[in-house]
XYZ file of C-alpha atoms in Angstrom:
740
model
C 62.248 163.608 -15.219
C 60.168 166.610 -14.235
C 56.382 166.377 -14.395
C 54.978 167.601 -17.658
C 58.152 166.863 -19.623
C 57.742 164.407 -22.483
C 60.183 161.611 -23.235
C 61.281 163.287 -26.454
C 61.823 166.648 -24.791
C 63.961 165.025 -22.116
C 66.116 162.726 -24.211
C 66.320 164.126 -27.694
C 67.473 167.648 -27.054
C 70.676 168.510 -28.799
C 72.068 170.220 -25.721
C 71.533 167.177 -23.529
C 73.063 164.827 -26.101
C 76.086 167.101 -26.464
C 76.420 167.247 -22.673
C 76.276 163.458 -22.392
C 78.960 163.084 -25.050
C 81.082 165.751 -23.371
C 80.799 164.032 -19.992
C 81.708 160.743 -21.658
C 84.800 162.415 -23.107
C 85.772 163.704 -19.665
C 85.271 160.381 -17.880
C 86.677 158.168 -20.621
C 89.655 160.237 -21.802
C 90.443 163.336 -19.771
C 90.106 162.022 -16.194
C 92.301 158.959 -16.888
C 94.781 161.282 -18.594
C 94.842 163.590 -15.547
C 95.301 160.626 -13.181
C 98.172 159.312 -15.272
C 99.661 162.806 -15.497
C 99.569 163.309 -11.699
C 101.153 159.899 -11.141
C 103.803 160.751 -13.695
C 104.466 164.130 -12.062
C 104.914 162.629 -8.583
C 107.235 159.985 -9.959
C 109.131 162.561 -12.027
C 109.504 164.854 -9.006
C 111.088 162.043 -7.003
C 113.494 161.209 -9.818
C 114.260 164.884 -10.439
C 114.936 165.480 -6.742
C 117.284 162.495 -6.533
C 119.123 163.621 -9.653
C 119.345 167.191 -8.366
C 120.669 166.040 -5.007
C 123.267 163.887 -6.737
C 124.401 166.897 -8.807
C 124.619 169.112 -5.715
C 126.591 166.492 -3.790
C 128.980 166.024 -6.677
C 129.491 169.809 -6.923
C 130.267 170.028 -3.193
C 132.690 167.115 -3.415
C 134.459 168.637 -6.415
C 134.819 172.055 -4.754
C 136.059 170.529 -1.485
C 138.491 168.286 -3.334
C 139.907 171.207 -5.315
C 140.257 173.303 -2.152
C 141.989 170.403 -0.381
C 144.419 170.109 -3.264
C 145.257 173.801 -2.975
C 145.709 173.599 0.823
C 147.902 170.512 0.527
C 149.989 172.352 -2.024
C 150.388 175.362 0.307
C 151.410 173.192 3.265
C 153.960 171.323 1.167
C 155.231 174.618 -0.237
C 155.577 175.992 3.326
C 157.585 172.910 4.317
C 159.844 173.320 1.282
C 160.281 177.027 2.014
C 161.299 176.258 5.604
C 163.947 173.785 4.437
C 165.211 176.020 1.645
C 168.732 177.118 2.724
C 168.354 180.339 0.829
C 165.480 181.286 3.117
C 166.655 179.652 6.348
C 170.132 181.302 6.352
C 171.010 183.573 9.258
C 173.491 185.600 7.207
C 171.425 188.298 5.606
C 173.234 190.780 3.405
C 172.659 192.260 -0.011
C 173.457 189.129 -2.024
C 171.491 186.794 0.187
C 168.558 189.248 0.239
C 168.391 189.103 -3.563
C 168.464 185.304 -3.502
C 165.762 185.336 -0.814
C 163.499 187.535 -2.921
C 164.014 185.321 -5.973
C 163.194 182.190 -3.994
C 160.039 183.745 -2.531
C 158.974 184.917 -5.991
C 159.388 181.369 -7.282
C 157.252 179.891 -4.493
C 154.643 182.621 -4.864
C 154.080 181.646 -8.482
C 153.485 177.996 -7.558
C 149.763 178.614 -6.821
C 147.211 180.910 -8.411
C 145.579 181.450 -5.015
C 148.680 183.130 -3.520
C 148.337 186.873 -3.773
C 151.370 187.570 -1.584
C 153.989 185.358 0.062
C 155.545 186.828 3.255
C 158.133 185.489 5.722
C 158.289 186.618 9.344
C 161.684 185.786 10.911
C 161.603 185.393 14.656
C 165.143 186.800 14.785
C 164.061 189.973 12.999
C 160.555 190.831 14.243
C 160.684 194.392 12.948
C 160.007 193.564 9.320
C 158.458 191.108 6.867
C 160.273 189.687 3.854
C 158.634 189.183 0.465
C 159.558 188.725 -3.181
C 159.555 192.450 -3.753
C 161.580 193.439 -0.687
C 160.995 193.990 2.990
C 158.043 195.625 4.749
C 157.875 197.448 8.007
C 156.037 195.205 10.389
C 153.436 197.757 11.435
C 152.486 198.756 7.903
C 152.432 195.158 6.664
C 150.185 193.949 9.480
C 147.497 196.462 8.593
C 147.955 196.158 4.839
C 147.384 192.426 4.791
C 144.837 192.299 7.602
C 147.018 190.594 10.199
C 146.472 193.063 13.037
C 143.675 193.402 15.595
C 142.711 189.748 15.451
C 140.308 188.441 18.027
C 142.148 185.134 18.318
C 145.472 186.505 19.520
C 145.357 189.977 21.034
C 148.560 191.827 20.818
C 150.462 193.400 18.053
C 152.789 190.578 17.099
C 151.462 187.539 18.891
C 149.520 186.611 15.767
C 152.729 185.886 13.864
C 154.109 183.434 16.406
C 152.446 180.062 15.878
C 153.530 176.462 16.158
C 150.784 175.101 13.867
C 149.057 176.185 10.679
C 146.550 178.940 11.275
C 143.830 180.567 9.161
C 143.010 184.227 9.637
C 140.446 186.273 7.807
C 141.999 189.445 6.504
C 140.345 192.473 8.032
C 140.704 195.909 6.698
C 139.607 198.253 3.964
C 139.521 196.502 0.588
C 140.362 193.107 2.115
C 136.836 191.656 2.336
C 137.079 187.945 1.488
C 140.928 187.809 1.625
C 142.510 185.070 3.719
C 145.851 184.606 5.458
C 147.263 181.176 6.100
C 150.125 181.151 8.606
C 152.398 178.096 8.611
C 155.445 177.703 10.938
C 158.718 177.103 9.045
C 161.421 174.795 10.400
C 164.794 174.048 8.909
C 164.320 170.317 9.314
C 161.760 167.834 10.503
C 161.376 167.922 14.271
C 163.289 171.160 14.743
C 161.844 174.331 16.237
C 160.354 176.835 13.790
C 162.496 179.822 12.996
C 159.936 181.788 11.003
C 156.285 181.962 9.984
C 155.308 181.623 6.335
C 152.343 183.869 5.517
C 150.229 183.018 2.432
C 147.965 185.952 1.659
C 145.152 184.519 -0.503
C 142.962 186.683 -2.711
C 139.256 186.234 -1.829
C 138.154 187.053 -5.382
C 140.234 184.174 -6.732
C 138.728 181.762 -4.184
C 135.228 182.971 -4.993
C 135.915 182.510 -8.706
C 137.040 178.949 -7.999
C 133.794 178.276 -6.120
C 131.753 179.877 -8.897
C 133.446 177.605 -11.429
C 132.516 174.558 -9.354
C 128.831 175.527 -9.158
C 127.110 174.766 -12.448
C 123.477 175.161 -11.353
C 121.670 178.344 -10.448
C 119.908 176.685 -7.516
C 123.074 175.964 -5.459
C 125.258 178.123 -3.201
C 128.741 177.193 -1.883
C 129.972 178.860 1.321
C 133.580 178.755 2.595
C 133.701 179.279 6.377
C 136.091 179.020 9.296
C 134.821 178.658 12.848
C 131.255 179.413 11.672
C 132.469 182.641 10.089
C 131.690 182.991 6.406
C 134.897 183.751 4.582
C 133.949 183.415 0.924
C 130.696 182.438 -0.774
C 128.948 182.553 -4.100
C 126.105 185.039 -4.449
C 123.393 183.756 -2.103
C 121.082 186.461 -3.333
C 120.249 184.311 -6.382
C 118.471 181.813 -4.097
C 116.087 184.554 -2.941
C 116.329 183.635 0.717
C 113.796 185.368 2.887
C 115.296 187.388 5.784
C 118.523 187.946 3.753
C 118.857 190.716 1.237
C 120.607 190.035 -2.038
C 124.103 191.542 -2.129
C 124.253 192.042 1.646
C 127.493 191.517 3.568
C 128.290 187.927 4.583
C 126.476 186.780 7.692
C 127.470 184.062 10.184
C 127.162 180.560 8.791
C 124.590 179.560 11.413
C 122.319 182.423 10.374
C 122.754 181.595 6.695
C 121.956 177.874 7.108
C 118.988 178.675 9.364
C 117.561 180.991 6.701
C 118.113 178.287 4.062
C 116.268 175.611 6.038
C 113.465 178.046 6.738
C 113.081 178.461 2.978
C 112.878 174.677 2.480
C 116.405 174.189 1.154
C 118.947 171.451 1.718
C 122.263 172.147 3.502
C 125.305 169.877 3.391
C 128.739 170.587 4.938
C 132.142 169.096 4.100
C 135.468 169.806 5.899
C 138.693 170.750 4.159
C 142.151 169.371 4.990
C 143.121 169.863 8.641
C 139.713 171.358 9.409
C 141.018 174.686 8.130
C 137.750 175.386 6.379
C 134.262 174.003 5.952
C 132.494 174.093 2.601
C 128.710 174.223 2.924
C 126.289 173.545 0.053
C 122.913 175.278 0.173
C 120.562 174.103 -2.613
C 116.908 174.387 -3.525
C 114.751 171.267 -3.472
C 112.938 170.118 -6.593
C 109.410 171.543 -6.646
C 106.337 169.968 -8.227
C 105.577 173.243 -9.972
C 108.862 173.110 -11.868
C 108.292 169.494 -12.827
C 104.728 170.339 -13.857
C 105.975 173.181 -16.015
C 108.402 170.837 -17.715
C 105.621 168.274 -18.177
C 103.258 170.831 -19.670
C 105.956 172.059 -22.001
C 106.560 168.544 -23.269
C 103.155 166.880 -23.267
C 100.549 169.627 -23.411
C 100.125 168.918 -27.124
C 98.848 165.425 -26.243
C 96.104 166.939 -24.099
C 95.230 169.355 -26.891
C 95.215 166.486 -29.406
C 92.973 164.302 -27.214
C 90.620 167.188 -26.628
C 90.485 167.990 -30.332
C 89.838 164.373 -31.273
C 87.209 164.113 -28.546
C 85.331 167.198 -29.684
C 85.563 166.033 -33.291
C 84.110 162.657 -32.280
C 81.349 164.428 -30.354
C 80.511 166.459 -33.425
C 80.495 163.416 -35.735
C 78.530 161.182 -33.353
C 76.050 163.937 -32.660
C 75.396 164.451 -36.364
C 75.129 160.696 -36.947
C 72.700 160.286 -34.068
C 70.452 163.027 -35.342
C 70.645 161.548 -38.823
C 69.737 158.171 -37.332
C 66.780 159.704 -35.542
C 65.676 161.323 -38.792
C 66.004 158.013 -40.654
C 64.048 156.211 -37.943
C 61.328 158.808 -38.128
C 61.098 158.320 -41.901
C 60.869 154.538 -41.569
C 58.239 154.550 -38.849
C 54.684 154.564 -40.173
C 52.968 157.857 -39.632
C 50.158 157.908 -37.044
C 46.701 157.367 -38.439
C 45.571 160.730 -37.124
C 47.769 163.803 -37.180
C 47.971 165.870 -34.013
C 48.077 169.588 -34.523
C 50.183 171.653 -32.197
C 52.679 168.897 -31.353
C 56.374 169.636 -31.641
C 58.669 167.532 -33.774
C 59.999 165.730 -30.682
C 56.516 165.010 -29.380
C 55.420 163.790 -32.799
C 58.440 161.454 -32.918
C 57.650 160.177 -29.446
C 54.082 159.469 -30.448
C 55.222 157.666 -33.599
C 57.658 155.479 -31.645
C 55.051 154.720 -28.987
C 52.521 153.702 -31.639
C 55.092 151.517 -33.368
C 56.156 149.822 -30.121
C 52.557 149.098 -29.199
C 51.919 147.607 -32.636
C 55.098 145.544 -32.358
C 54.046 144.256 -28.945
C 50.706 143.247 -30.429
C 52.518 141.363 -33.192
C 54.709 139.630 -30.611
C 51.667 138.573 -28.610
C 50.047 137.208 -31.750
C 53.270 135.378 -32.609
C 53.360 133.835 -29.129
C 49.779 132.700 -29.581
C 50.674 131.170 -32.943
C 53.890 129.578 -31.645
C 52.254 126.202 -30.776
C 50.858 125.952 -34.318
C 54.253 126.830 -35.845
C 55.992 124.312 -33.606
C 53.477 121.610 -34.555
C 54.045 122.277 -38.251
C 57.827 122.044 -37.823
C 57.677 118.692 -36.023
C 55.126 117.344 -38.501
C 57.549 118.246 -41.310
C 60.356 116.435 -39.452
C 58.189 113.324 -39.059
C 57.242 113.308 -42.728
C 60.765 114.078 -43.962
C 59.924 117.489 -45.448
C 63.031 119.115 -43.998
C 64.315 120.926 -47.093
C 67.778 122.471 -47.210
C 69.864 122.803 -44.012
C 69.377 126.578 -44.010
C 65.598 126.151 -44.333
C 65.574 123.635 -41.487
C 67.555 126.004 -39.254
C 65.131 128.827 -40.026
C 62.137 126.631 -39.184
C 63.616 125.608 -35.833
C 64.367 129.239 -34.981
C 60.823 130.300 -35.819
C 59.479 127.506 -33.629
C 61.909 128.493 -30.835
C 63.142 124.905 -30.684
C 66.695 123.808 -29.952
C 67.593 120.130 -30.387
C 70.840 119.914 -28.394
C 71.380 116.145 -28.394
C 72.658 113.826 -31.109
C 70.116 110.987 -31.310
C 66.399 110.938 -32.171
C 63.695 108.336 -31.555
C 60.025 108.547 -32.590
C 57.410 106.966 -30.298
C 53.744 106.383 -31.244
C 50.902 105.865 -28.786
C 47.127 106.180 -28.645
C 45.414 108.772 -26.441
C 41.654 109.202 -26.443
C 41.756 112.716 -24.909
C 44.324 115.435 -24.287
C 43.966 114.892 -20.536
C 45.661 111.508 -20.863
C 49.130 113.065 -21.307
C 50.841 116.312 -20.337
C 52.880 118.836 -22.343
C 51.014 118.382 -25.640
C 52.362 120.918 -28.130
C 55.219 121.868 -25.789
C 58.931 121.321 -26.229
C 60.225 120.019 -22.893
C 63.956 120.048 -22.108
C 65.603 118.012 -19.345
C 69.250 117.598 -18.391
C 70.030 114.718 -20.739
C 67.054 114.615 -23.099
C 64.228 116.652 -24.626
C 60.908 115.687 -26.190
C 57.866 116.995 -28.030
C 54.337 115.513 -28.134
C 52.458 116.125 -31.395
C 48.785 116.575 -32.118
C 46.793 113.489 -33.266
C 47.998 112.081 -36.594
C 45.159 109.580 -37.118
C 42.769 107.515 -34.951
C 43.970 109.351 -31.824
C 47.564 108.312 -32.420
C 50.155 110.811 -31.264
C 53.895 110.927 -31.762
C 56.686 111.727 -29.328
C 59.903 113.045 -30.876
C 62.553 112.109 -28.321
C 65.949 113.849 -28.547
C 68.596 112.189 -26.350
C 72.342 111.888 -25.926
C 72.859 108.119 -25.967
C 71.691 105.641 -28.594
C 70.613 102.766 -26.334
C 68.615 104.566 -23.626
C 65.431 105.597 -25.468
C 63.170 103.103 -23.623
C 64.580 104.104 -20.217
C 64.041 107.799 -20.967
C 60.502 107.137 -22.166
C 59.791 105.196 -18.976
C 61.098 108.162 -16.973
C 58.778 110.540 -18.853
C 55.736 108.277 -18.359
C 56.421 107.930 -14.628
C 57.232 111.604 -13.996
C 54.295 113.005 -16.003
C 51.796 110.320 -14.914
C 50.942 108.939 -18.355
C 49.666 105.722 -16.858
C 46.496 105.982 -18.953
C 48.424 105.093 -22.121
C 48.325 101.340 -22.721
C 51.263 100.919 -25.097
C 54.118 102.859 -26.670
C 55.631 101.877 -30.024
C 59.248 102.945 -30.525
C 60.963 103.291 -33.855
C 64.671 102.809 -34.326
C 67.131 105.443 -33.088
C 68.709 107.678 -35.763
C 71.622 110.097 -35.440
C 70.459 112.827 -37.831
C 67.532 115.197 -37.660
C 66.981 114.596 -41.376
C 66.352 110.878 -40.683
C 63.574 111.315 -38.111
C 61.062 110.129 -40.726
C 62.851 106.731 -40.815
C 62.254 106.258 -37.090
C 58.659 107.384 -37.631
C 58.112 104.762 -40.367
C 59.526 102.068 -38.106
C 57.346 103.169 -35.182
C 54.267 103.157 -37.442
C 55.127 99.675 -38.753
C 55.582 98.491 -35.178
C 52.171 99.923 -34.211
C 50.403 98.454 -37.261
C 51.799 94.949 -36.812
C 51.910 94.533 -33.020
C 49.219 93.050 -30.797
C 49.786 94.559 -27.329
C 49.526 92.456 -24.181
C 48.483 93.549 -20.677
C 51.910 92.791 -19.226
C 53.945 94.833 -21.717
C 53.930 98.588 -22.247
C 56.852 99.315 -24.612
C 57.325 97.792 -28.073
C 60.507 98.620 -29.937
C 60.909 98.058 -33.664
C 64.624 97.382 -33.502
C 64.138 94.831 -30.704
C 62.232 92.367 -32.911
C 63.974 88.961 -33.051
C 66.625 88.792 -35.753
C 65.034 85.699 -37.316
C 61.857 87.704 -37.745
C 63.627 90.405 -39.755
C 63.847 87.981 -42.687
C 61.018 85.482 -42.184
C 61.494 82.116 -43.826
C 58.147 82.347 -45.598
C 59.222 85.537 -47.467
C 61.167 85.057 -50.689
C 64.202 87.359 -50.874
C 63.890 87.464 -54.668
C 60.314 88.750 -54.370
C 61.449 91.491 -51.970
C 64.156 92.516 -54.443
C 61.644 92.550 -57.314
C 59.250 94.648 -55.230
C 61.905 97.272 -54.455
C 63.258 97.256 -58.018
C 59.822 97.521 -59.600
C 58.735 100.414 -57.386
C 61.969 102.429 -57.622
C 62.662 101.794 -61.346
C 59.120 102.484 -62.537
C 57.986 98.930 -63.476
C 54.398 98.609 -62.160
C 53.897 95.068 -63.512
C 56.995 93.708 -61.750
C 56.204 95.555 -58.523
C 52.553 94.395 -58.381
C 53.467 90.787 -59.168
C 56.099 90.731 -56.421
C 53.687 92.427 -54.000
C 50.981 89.812 -54.597
C 53.448 86.984 -54.003
C 54.737 88.558 -50.768
C 51.266 89.414 -49.467
C 50.055 85.872 -50.191
C 52.948 84.535 -48.106
C 52.150 87.032 -45.322
C 48.462 86.028 -45.336
C 49.353 82.342 -45.237
C 51.728 82.818 -42.298
C 49.396 85.142 -40.366
C 48.476 83.860 -36.886
C 45.891 85.842 -34.865
C 47.538 84.727 -31.633
C 50.956 86.004 -32.721
C 52.110 89.193 -30.954
C 54.111 90.509 -33.938
C 52.950 90.289 -37.567
C 56.504 90.310 -38.858
C 55.698 89.857 -42.520
C 53.285 92.787 -42.572
C 55.807 94.923 -40.686
C 58.501 94.313 -43.286
C 56.114 94.815 -46.213
C 54.722 98.102 -44.858
C 58.237 99.381 -44.075
C 59.466 98.556 -47.607
C 56.524 100.334 -49.240
C 56.688 103.463 -47.024
C 60.456 103.827 -47.498
C 60.181 103.348 -51.277
C 57.449 105.989 -51.387
C 59.709 108.376 -49.452
C 62.610 107.801 -51.865
C 60.382 108.725 -54.798
C 58.523 111.706 -53.305
C 61.077 112.822 -50.654
C 58.349 113.067 -48.053
C 56.355 110.600 -46.002
C 53.013 109.594 -47.498
C 50.778 110.813 -44.674
C 47.448 109.856 -46.301
C 48.736 106.322 -46.814
C 49.887 106.086 -43.202
C 46.584 107.408 -41.846
C 44.684 105.019 -44.094
C 46.704 102.082 -42.769
C 46.169 103.183 -39.166
C 42.417 103.399 -39.771
C 42.113 99.940 -41.404
C 43.535 97.000 -39.487
C 42.140 93.998 -41.427
C 44.334 92.112 -43.904
C 41.839 92.590 -46.720
C 41.746 96.356 -46.251
C 45.521 96.538 -45.999
C 45.844 94.484 -49.196
C 43.784 96.985 -51.150
C 45.575 99.977 -49.642
C 49.089 98.587 -50.155
C 48.308 97.315 -53.677
C 47.224 100.787 -54.743
C 50.263 102.313 -53.010
C 52.671 99.987 -54.872
C 51.057 100.862 -58.198
C 51.165 104.617 -57.456
C 54.826 104.457 -56.402
C 55.893 102.528 -59.520
C 53.981 104.863 -61.854
C 55.479 107.925 -60.148
C 58.961 106.429 -60.538
C 58.247 105.687 -64.217
C 57.137 109.271 -64.779
C 60.291 110.568 -63.100
C 62.451 108.235 -65.186
C 60.844 109.513 -68.382
C 61.510 113.107 -67.380
C 65.098 112.308 -66.448
C 65.612 110.400 -69.721
C 64.155 113.260 -71.750
C 66.459 115.699 -70.022
C 69.457 113.457 -70.626
C 68.561 113.087 -74.327
C 68.255 116.849 -74.683
C 71.611 117.307 -72.961
C 73.215 114.809 -75.358
C 71.911 116.588 -78.460
C 72.915 119.975 -77.079
C 76.433 118.733 -76.324
C 76.940 117.350 -79.854
C 75.517 120.484 -81.509
C 77.731 122.812 -79.452
C 80.920 120.843 -80.303
C 80.169 119.946 -83.938
C 82.407 122.733 -85.310
C 85.511 121.255 -83.657
C 87.626 119.287 -86.209
C 88.778 116.831 -83.503
C 85.339 116.178 -81.996
C 84.661 112.432 -81.733
C 82.436 109.833 -80.101
C 85.074 109.200 -77.420
C 84.620 112.775 -76.152
C 80.882 112.156 -75.815
C 81.516 108.929 -73.906
C 84.024 110.612 -71.570
C 81.744 113.576 -70.924
C 78.748 111.440 -69.901
C 80.796 108.692 -68.217
C 79.826 105.938 -70.666
C 81.625 103.280 -72.631
C 82.002 103.746 -76.411
C 79.421 101.054 -77.318
C 76.930 102.473 -74.796
C 77.491 106.012 -76.072
C 77.090 104.867 -79.697
C 73.781 103.129 -78.940
C 72.515 106.131 -76.983
C 73.304 108.557 -79.842
C 71.496 106.338 -82.318
C 68.477 105.963 -80.001
C 68.200 109.727 -79.575
C 69.012 110.962 -83.108
C 68.059 107.947 -85.226
C 71.511 108.038 -86.859
C 75.011 106.930 -86.110
C 77.294 109.473 -84.471
C 79.275 110.041 -87.711
C 76.157 110.513 -89.845
C 74.537 112.857 -87.326
C 77.718 114.932 -86.993
C 78.061 115.205 -90.788
C 74.427 116.286 -91.102
C 74.927 119.047 -88.522
C 78.048 120.324 -90.276
C 76.543 120.184 -93.788
C 73.418 122.030 -92.643
C 75.560 124.841 -91.216
C 77.743 124.986 -94.357
C 74.767 125.089 -96.744
C 73.168 127.862 -94.705
C 76.420 129.876 -94.666
C 76.963 129.406 -98.440
C 73.581 130.932 -99.222
C 73.402 133.588 -96.512
C 76.981 134.961 -96.593
C 79.686 135.920 -99.099
C 82.467 134.411 -97.006
C 85.081 132.341 -98.861
C 84.207 128.651 -99.086
C 87.473 127.692 -97.402
C 86.701 129.860 -94.357
C 83.173 128.435 -94.110
C 84.251 124.799 -94.106
C 87.123 125.450 -91.648
C 84.704 127.109 -89.229
C 82.408 124.083 -89.538
C 84.939 121.398 -88.608
C 86.659 120.543 -91.945
C 90.215 121.462 -92.862
C 90.772 119.642 -96.235
C 88.968 121.604 -98.990
C 89.444 118.979 -101.752
C 88.246 116.092 -99.602
C 85.274 118.125 -98.386
C 84.327 119.117 -101.960
C 84.200 115.468 -103.059
C 82.145 114.507 -100.019
C 79.793 117.495 -100.485
C 79.261 116.627 -104.175
C 78.480 113.002 -103.302
C 75.884 114.020 -100.700
C 74.329 117.153 -102.244
C 74.987 116.460 -105.935
C 76.756 119.811 -106.545
C 80.113 121.285 -105.524
C 79.930 124.055 -102.889
C 80.410 126.976 -105.301
C 77.763 125.785 -107.734
C 75.402 125.030 -104.832
C 75.724 128.654 -103.681
C 74.931 129.965 -107.180
C 71.947 127.668 -107.735
C 70.371 128.284 -104.329
C 70.733 132.054 -104.604
C 69.159 131.984 -108.083
C 66.229 130.002 -106.720
C 65.853 132.537 -103.977
C 65.736 135.400 -106.463
C 63.191 133.580 -108.646
C 61.027 132.951 -105.637
């Protein structure tokens, strides 16, 4: 960032945001597309080149094969001509000359390549025989390009041959014509008596080659002894150093020019090495493949670009809208600054907001120990609320309880220097713990969260040793629970253990659940009194609860021994009372617990516990009255809402509230003062009487809507109760209303 440029000016400019989006489009979409396209092009070029080479090779093979077939046909025809008695006869006169011409005409028509079929008899070297007569030897040699050959100097030596021979026809108008000379013998192994001359038309051969070549990038050349005889138009390949339409050049020059232009050359030989057929073809070029690729897939690039620019436009508008919304939500600065741009004003607003937020975070961090203390105090006292509320509290306190089991430990500490980590949540590998603030008479609590049920004492010993808590004389452990919502139970047990244990110098840890089993139900405590105590407190019977308490406390006082380490009776009594109080109020009675911790004598505890038992029983009685009142109201509401049903009965009431018929009948009478039938009839009659006076509806409709379906029976019953039939009751009551 350049000096003097503000944060807003640097980051929030539209041009810079657009540029960043555009660069993202290039790097995320276009560059990968280009890389894939180049890879595809290279791969496609290789495939295209292989396919093209296969096509060129097949074309060369087809042309060579067709030429071989034609040459084989000519050689076989020459052999047949030599053995034909019409042609091999020595007696030449008018009749045999006609037969000779007919035979030659027949053989000449056997191949489309034969332009002229001539026979040179060694016995008659002055003339040539053909299907259309005889030719003077001198004129025929020049006409068909058989004279002045470089192979065999001399006027007639060319025509004497003992093996097939290929000669290029030379002369005006004979460019591309060929002569194939084949010796003719009357039988196999005999000396030749004549030479068969096949004059082939070059245009026909070139047409055959043109038909074989299907692609515009391939040239076929027919040559003999490196001399080009016939070829397709090599001008279409645009070879440098060779002009299009120029006369044929030597094969070596033609192939050299082709290789110089980066083309492929392949040569195949015809039958008997008469000819060579050379293929000259262009190689596949990346530009051609690229052109094909662009023609096929350019629309994808256009589509990606269009989508990208559309996304840039949408995201850009959304971002600016977001910035505008943020600016609206941020509180305006206390003092306006004149002369600042919109970007600078936004930057100042954000900076002010961030600073204020940082201040709030610092204050929250300072308050975190107090929040954490409140959360753990609520866990100890059982004020956990709903699961969602508990989760929210733990998140606010930044506390995670990762292990399954919980144990509460109480101990006394005169000063904060006695122990470490007060108000901190400490996490180890296999356990975590929290040390609370004093809860009464310097007592503190440790909430121990661990992974195994039976190792709470060992973990506590590890904490005491590692953190040097040797100044603490004794630790009192409650039972281990497996739910965070039951931590208060462990706390009650730890408190009972502390209140009823006399520590000794040789023992540091006292565990509630490790008390001897025989002490859990002391012989001097009457089980019936314990049951009466619990029943009286929880069912709201103060007299029963207080009487049972006095009996139990008298037994505890009688059995009390000052030299005894554990006051088992007091421990059980205190635990019963604290747990009963929790069941009624759904939270631990902290004032009661602090009061017990502050008063250790039996007399003081008697007064405190006596008052607690009375308060618990009265609170339960008050709750029972409220519950009963609510149930009674629900019963009346249920009967009133179903009174209009003709089939409504007491059994429906019993089923709805889960009661037996006798119990439901007694309950209805207790609530309404009447039997179910009488109360139901009263409700129906009250509705009917009100409807008779207030509406003009037919009497039959009124009684049917009120739960009766027999008009005659209802009329008798109505007369017996009210003293008048329904119709007369309507008239009388309306008249009274008018008089009033």
